[in-house]
Tab-separated table of C-alpha atoms in Angstrom:
chain	number	residue	atom	x	y	z
A	1	MET	CA	0.391	-0.033	-0.006
A	2	GLY	CA	1.362	3.441	-1.137
A	3	LYS	CA	2.520	6.040	1.393
A	4	ASN	CA	-0.128	8.470	0.133
A	5	LYS	CA	-3.257	5.955	0.436
A	6	LEU	CA	-1.987	5.303	4.417
A	7	LYS	CA	-1.830	8.786	4.918
A	8	LYS	CA	-5.224	8.989	3.994
A	9	PHE	CA	-6.457	6.180	6.008
A	10	ALA	CA	-4.782	7.680	9.041
A	11	GLU	CA	-6.168	11.328	8.392
A	12	LEU	CA	-9.628	9.279	8.419
A	13	GLU	CA	-9.298	7.786	11.460
A	14	GLY	CA	-9.509	11.466	12.764
A	15	ASN	CA	-12.035	12.846	10.838
A	16	PRO	CA	-15.135	13.663	13.016
A	17	LEU	CA	-17.575	13.574	9.399
A	18	VAL	CA	-16.340	9.791	8.649
A	19	LEU	CA	-17.457	6.745	10.554
A	20	GLN	CA	-15.850	3.330	9.669
A	21	TYR	CA	-18.083	0.389	10.710
A	22	PRO	CA	-16.976	-2.836	8.812
A	23	PHE	CA	-18.925	-6.000	9.584
A	24	ARG	CA	-16.697	-7.059	11.971
A	25	THR	CA	-16.970	-4.244	14.594
A	26	LEU	CA	-21.066	-4.243	13.702
A	27	ARG	CA	-21.029	-7.774	15.015
A	28	GLU	CA	-19.508	-6.517	18.283
A	29	GLY	CA	-22.082	-4.112	19.160
A	30	ALA	CA	-24.926	-2.190	17.332
A	31	PHE	CA	-24.503	1.030	15.694
A	32	PRO	CA	-25.212	3.920	17.987
A	33	LEU	CA	-26.506	6.559	15.864
A	34	LYS	CA	-29.215	3.928	14.253
A	35	GLY	CA	-32.576	5.896	14.429
A	36	ARG	CA	-31.126	8.981	16.095
A	37	TRP	CA	-28.648	10.228	13.072
A	38	GLY	CA	-30.574	13.499	13.446
A	39	ALA	CA	-30.578	14.072	17.011
A	40	ASP	CA	-26.770	12.617	18.185
A	41	PHE	CA	-25.126	13.723	14.775
A	42	PHE	CA	-26.512	16.387	13.172
A	43	GLY	CA	-28.436	17.961	16.027
A	44	ASN	CA	-31.535	18.921	13.895
A	45	ASP	CA	-34.485	16.695	12.622
A	46	ASN	CA	-34.045	17.738	8.992
A	47	PRO	CA	-34.197	15.050	6.008
A	48	ILE	CA	-31.578	12.660	5.889
A	49	VAL	CA	-30.215	11.724	1.861
A	50	LEU	CA	-27.664	8.924	1.348
A	51	GLU	CA	-25.222	8.693	-1.466
A	52	LEU	CA	-24.394	5.228	-2.322
A	53	GLY	CA	-21.354	4.263	-3.719
A	54	CYS	CA	-20.692	7.966	-3.226
A	55	GLY	CA	-16.691	7.531	-4.358
A	56	LYS	CA	-14.541	10.722	-4.056
A	57	GLY	CA	-18.376	12.411	-2.489
A	58	GLU	CA	-18.229	14.990	-5.140
A	59	TYR	CA	-22.254	15.143	-4.979
A	60	THR	CA	-22.635	14.201	-1.408
A	61	VAL	CA	-20.589	17.868	-0.767
A	62	GLY	CA	-22.264	19.445	-3.779
A	63	LEU	CA	-25.446	18.442	-2.561
A	64	ALA	CA	-24.843	19.596	1.078
A	65	GLN	CA	-23.863	23.059	-0.184
A	66	ARG	CA	-26.666	23.852	-2.213
A	67	PHE	CA	-29.460	22.287	0.589
A	68	PRO	CA	-28.458	23.038	3.885
A	69	ASP	CA	-31.740	22.045	5.204
A	70	LYS	CA	-30.989	18.467	4.303
A	71	ASN	CA	-28.286	15.973	5.850
A	72	TYR	CA	-26.070	14.047	3.505
A	73	ILE	CA	-24.512	10.883	3.703
A	74	GLY	CA	-22.143	9.514	1.841
A	75	VAL	CA	-21.895	5.705	1.763
A	76	ASP	CA	-18.382	3.885	0.048
A	77	ILE	CA	-16.689	0.610	1.197
A	78	LYS	CA	-13.354	2.809	-0.277
A	79	GLY	CA	-11.651	4.630	2.208
A	80	ALA	CA	-9.349	6.619	-0.400
A	81	ARG	CA	-12.270	7.574	-2.400
A	82	ILE	CA	-14.107	9.061	0.483
A	83	TRP	CA	-11.056	10.702	2.128
A	84	SER	CA	-11.728	13.768	-0.698
A	85	GLY	CA	-15.335	14.489	0.207
A	86	ALA	CA	-14.426	14.350	3.630
A	87	THR	CA	-11.764	16.831	3.969
A	88	SER	CA	-13.245	19.062	1.831
A	89	ALA	CA	-16.183	19.004	4.069
A	90	LEU	CA	-14.353	19.172	7.132
A	91	ARG	CA	-12.249	22.025	5.589
A	92	SER	CA	-15.034	24.213	4.594
A	93	GLY	CA	-16.592	23.624	8.404
A	94	MET	CA	-19.974	22.001	6.689
A	95	LYS	CA	-22.801	20.613	9.630
A	96	ASN	CA	-24.767	18.775	7.419
A	97	VAL	CA	-22.472	15.883	5.971
A	98	ALA	CA	-21.087	12.376	6.976
A	99	PHE	CA	-19.709	9.858	5.097
A	100	VAL	CA	-19.729	6.024	6.357
A	101	ARG	CA	-17.154	3.500	5.415
A	102	THR	CA	-19.046	0.355	4.934
A	103	SER	CA	-20.979	-1.755	2.277
A	104	ILE	CA	-24.412	-0.635	0.811
A	105	GLU	CA	-25.830	-4.256	1.608
A	106	LEU	CA	-25.157	-3.442	5.467
A	107	LEU	CA	-27.707	0.010	5.480
A	108	GLU	CA	-30.088	-1.434	7.786
A	109	ALA	CA	-27.570	-1.586	9.943
A	110	PHE	CA	-27.068	1.648	9.986
A	111	PHE	CA	-30.484	3.730	9.306
A	112	ALA	CA	-33.869	2.788	11.264
A	113	PRO	CA	-36.978	2.063	9.462
A	114	GLY	CA	-38.141	5.293	7.457
A	115	GLU	CA	-35.152	7.097	8.744
A	116	VAL	CA	-34.218	8.285	4.823
A	117	ALA	CA	-35.869	10.677	2.946
A	118	GLU	CA	-33.630	10.107	-0.319
A	119	ILE	CA	-31.516	7.868	-1.884
A	120	TRP	CA	-28.889	9.049	-4.645
A	121	ILE	CA	-27.454	6.396	-6.762
A	122	THR	CA	-24.838	8.173	-9.351
A	123	PHE	CA	-22.953	6.418	-11.626
A	124	PRO	CA	-22.719	2.945	-10.471
A	125	ASP	CA	-21.554	-0.162	-12.400
A	126	PRO	CA	-24.543	-1.552	-14.346
A	127	GLN	CA	-23.804	-5.004	-13.420
A	128	MET	CA	-25.213	-6.253	-16.881
A	129	LYS	CA	-24.695	-9.989	-16.073
A	130	LYS	CA	-25.432	-9.800	-12.276
A	131	VAL	CA	-29.192	-8.661	-11.358
A	132	ASN	CA	-28.569	-9.223	-7.706
A	133	LYS	CA	-25.639	-6.834	-7.751
A	134	ARG	CA	-27.425	-4.553	-9.604
A	135	LEU	CA	-28.253	-0.790	-7.251
A	136	THR	CA	-31.490	-0.624	-8.722
A	137	GLY	CA	-32.482	-4.083	-9.032
A	138	THR	CA	-35.377	-5.353	-6.999
A	139	ARG	CA	-32.979	-6.821	-4.041
A	140	PHE	CA	-31.482	-3.518	-3.362
A	141	ASN	CA	-34.842	-1.736	-3.806
A	142	GLU	CA	-36.400	-4.066	-1.079
A	143	MET	CA	-33.545	-3.082	0.999
A	144	TYR	CA	-34.123	0.778	0.358
A	145	ARG	CA	-37.470	-0.028	1.761
A	146	LYS	CA	-36.516	-0.718	4.978
A	147	VAL	CA	-34.824	2.329	5.474
A	148	LEU	CA	-36.833	4.725	3.255
A	149	ALA	CA	-39.659	6.719	4.735
A	150	PRO	CA	-43.311	6.031	3.463
A	151	GLU	CA	-42.597	8.614	0.582
A	152	GLY	CA	-38.929	8.209	0.058
A	153	ILE	CA	-37.553	8.914	-3.220
A	154	ILE	CA	-34.735	7.134	-5.149
A	155	HIS	CA	-32.671	9.077	-7.893
A	156	LEU	CA	-30.416	7.325	-10.327
A	157	LYS	CA	-27.979	9.326	-12.313
A	158	THR	CA	-26.039	7.022	-15.096
A	159	ASP	CA	-23.962	7.063	-18.278
A	160	SER	CA	-25.332	3.779	-18.972
A	161	PRO	CA	-28.091	3.061	-21.677
A	162	PHE	CA	-28.328	-0.321	-20.363
A	163	LEU	CA	-29.085	0.413	-16.511
A	164	TYR	CA	-31.211	3.138	-17.613
A	165	THR	CA	-33.368	1.102	-19.616
A	166	TYR	CA	-33.408	-1.958	-16.971
A	167	THR	CA	-34.750	0.486	-14.505
A	168	GLY	CA	-37.427	2.086	-16.222
A	169	MET	CA	-38.766	-1.543	-17.241
A	170	MET	CA	-38.389	-2.558	-13.258
A	171	VAL	CA	-40.439	0.253	-12.067
A	172	ARG	CA	-42.770	0.529	-14.328
A	173	HIS	CA	-43.635	-3.340	-14.369
A	174	ASN	CA	-43.990	-3.502	-10.781
A	175	GLY	CA	-45.998	-0.284	-10.839
A	176	LEU	CA	-43.844	2.011	-8.940
A	177	ASP	CA	-44.483	5.738	-8.819
A	178	ILE	CA	-42.361	7.942	-11.585
A	179	ILE	CA	-40.871	11.366	-10.582
A	180	ASP	CA	-38.534	12.162	-13.541
A	181	ASP	CA	-37.378	10.261	-16.759
A	182	THR	CA	-35.074	11.936	-19.132
A	183	ALA	CA	-32.466	10.043	-21.261
A	184	ASP	CA	-30.609	12.729	-22.418
A	185	LEU	CA	-30.595	14.981	-18.846
A	186	TYR	CA	-28.301	18.270	-20.234
A	187	ALA	CA	-30.172	18.674	-23.039
A	188	SER	CA	-33.467	18.480	-21.419
A	189	ARG	CA	-33.499	20.268	-18.677
A	190	ALA	CA	-30.614	20.682	-16.316
A	191	ALA	CA	-29.509	24.353	-17.072
A	192	ASP	CA	-31.482	26.305	-14.252
A	193	ASP	CA	-31.615	22.761	-12.007
A	194	PRO	CA	-29.057	23.169	-8.954
A	195	ILE	CA	-29.916	19.667	-8.063
A	196	LEU	CA	-29.631	17.716	-11.410
A	197	ASN	CA	-26.443	20.118	-12.678
A	198	ILE	CA	-23.925	19.151	-10.043
A	199	ARG	CA	-21.081	17.225	-12.412
A	200	THR	CA	-18.831	15.107	-10.739
A	201	HIS	CA	-14.865	14.871	-11.863
A	202	TYR	CA	-15.644	11.479	-14.183
A	203	GLU	CA	-18.987	12.646	-15.270
A	204	GLN	CA	-17.691	15.888	-17.081
A	205	GLN	CA	-15.332	13.711	-19.115
A	206	TRP	CA	-17.851	10.918	-19.948
A	207	LEU	CA	-19.907	14.105	-21.339
A	208	ASP	CA	-16.707	15.004	-22.808
A	209	ARG	CA	-16.507	12.168	-24.827
A	210	GLY	CA	-19.898	12.263	-26.328
A	211	LEU	CA	-22.062	10.219	-23.629
A	212	THR	CA	-25.712	11.370	-22.811
A	213	ILE	CA	-26.474	11.447	-19.089
A	214	LYS	CA	-29.810	9.509	-17.994
A	215	TYR	CA	-31.846	10.635	-15.103
A	216	PHE	CA	-34.150	8.214	-13.302
A	217	SER	CA	-36.293	9.077	-9.909
A	218	TYR	CA	-39.093	6.865	-8.634
A	219	ARG	CA	-40.650	5.858	-5.350
A	220	PRO	CA	-40.209	2.332	-4.504
A	221	GLY	CA	-43.025	2.340	-2.113
A	222	ASN	CA	-43.473	-0.494	0.635
A	223	ASP	CA	-46.162	-2.646	-0.333
A	224	ALA	CA	-45.947	-5.570	-2.669
A	225	PRO	CA	-42.906	-7.495	-3.178
A	226	LEU	CA	-41.014	-6.670	-6.213
A	227	ALA	CA	-40.321	-8.818	-9.435
A	228	GLU	CA	-37.938	-8.463	-11.918
A	229	PRO	CA	-39.034	-6.950	-15.100
A	230	PRO	CA	-39.940	-9.644	-18.366
A	231	GLY	CA	-37.758	-9.072	-21.081
A	232	ALA	CA	-34.772	-7.580	-18.815
A	233	ASP	CA	-32.336	-10.254	-20.251
A	234	ASP	CA	-33.033	-8.750	-23.887
A	235	ILE	CA	-31.945	-5.273	-22.983
A	236	ALA	CA	-29.235	-4.539	-25.187
A	237	PRO	CA	-25.937	-4.673	-23.499
A	238	ASP	CA	-23.912	-0.867	-23.310
A	239	THR	CA	-21.558	-0.656	-26.032
A	240	TYR	CA	-18.800	0.724	-24.336
A	241	ARG	CA	-16.309	-0.297	-21.638
A	242	SER	CA	-16.351	2.181	-17.964
A	243	TYR	CA	-14.447	5.594	-18.624
A	244	SER	CA	-11.471	3.906	-16.522
A	245	ARG	CA	-10.811	1.675	-18.786
A	246	GLY	CA	-10.876	4.303	-21.577
A	247	TYR	CA	-13.767	3.833	-24.025
A	248	ILE	CA	-16.564	5.967	-24.972
A	249	GLU	CA	-20.058	4.893	-26.609
A	250	CYS	CA	-18.405	3.977	-30.063
A	251	PRO	CA	-19.014	0.059	-30.830
A	252	GLN	CA	-16.102	0.284	-33.099
A	253	LEU	CA	-13.525	1.330	-30.529
A	254	LEU	CA	-14.176	-1.668	-28.397
A	255	ASN	CA	-14.239	-4.002	-31.200
A	256	ASP	CA	-10.706	-2.399	-32.220
A	257	SER	CA	-9.349	-3.303	-28.386
A	258	LEU	CA	-10.328	-7.017	-28.651
């Protein structure tokens, strides 16, 4: 492990905005802020908003800056990523931001039923072959239902045509309440929208390379069990690889690399 990463981990330990609770720690005792985030951490009763797989925390911090009347919590398993947003928030003296270093699958250990008002899922791995790992799949939505308030909202922002199509099919098949839906966010409505106009570092690079950004928001409800949509296996896969591997939405580039 590089010295820079070790330095970041050490700084995370001393950052009061970061809570690190791996599974082995949770086995030793319940998370003390579960059901008490507002009273014991933020000191208010403002709505709590999560960003799942927050990475460097750009969205978590950006939202918190724009909406001081809400509390924002970024969740990610990678400490070196969380360091950026947590350090920025601490240096700025922000009081409505926190970060939890843990697996998304452990949400119920950290939040009580109905404690969360909104969930943001920003540019996740589309998991085209693994529906159980898809963050907008039925398995994860059942988890979200357990911590969201009855009218809780899920926001998806993605560059993936596959994930955008799948999410729409899943939501419609289960009769969930659609709030917003656009296949080309910045061409349709984001110019004057303080929420949707937050752009992460990688998002801007995808835009510069010709990708369109999709946005979909919905209420997962808490009623009947969710079912996978018929025909989901037939959704066309994305024709590009993730930005980190250097490809854009052009099939010829993918073919040339094989």
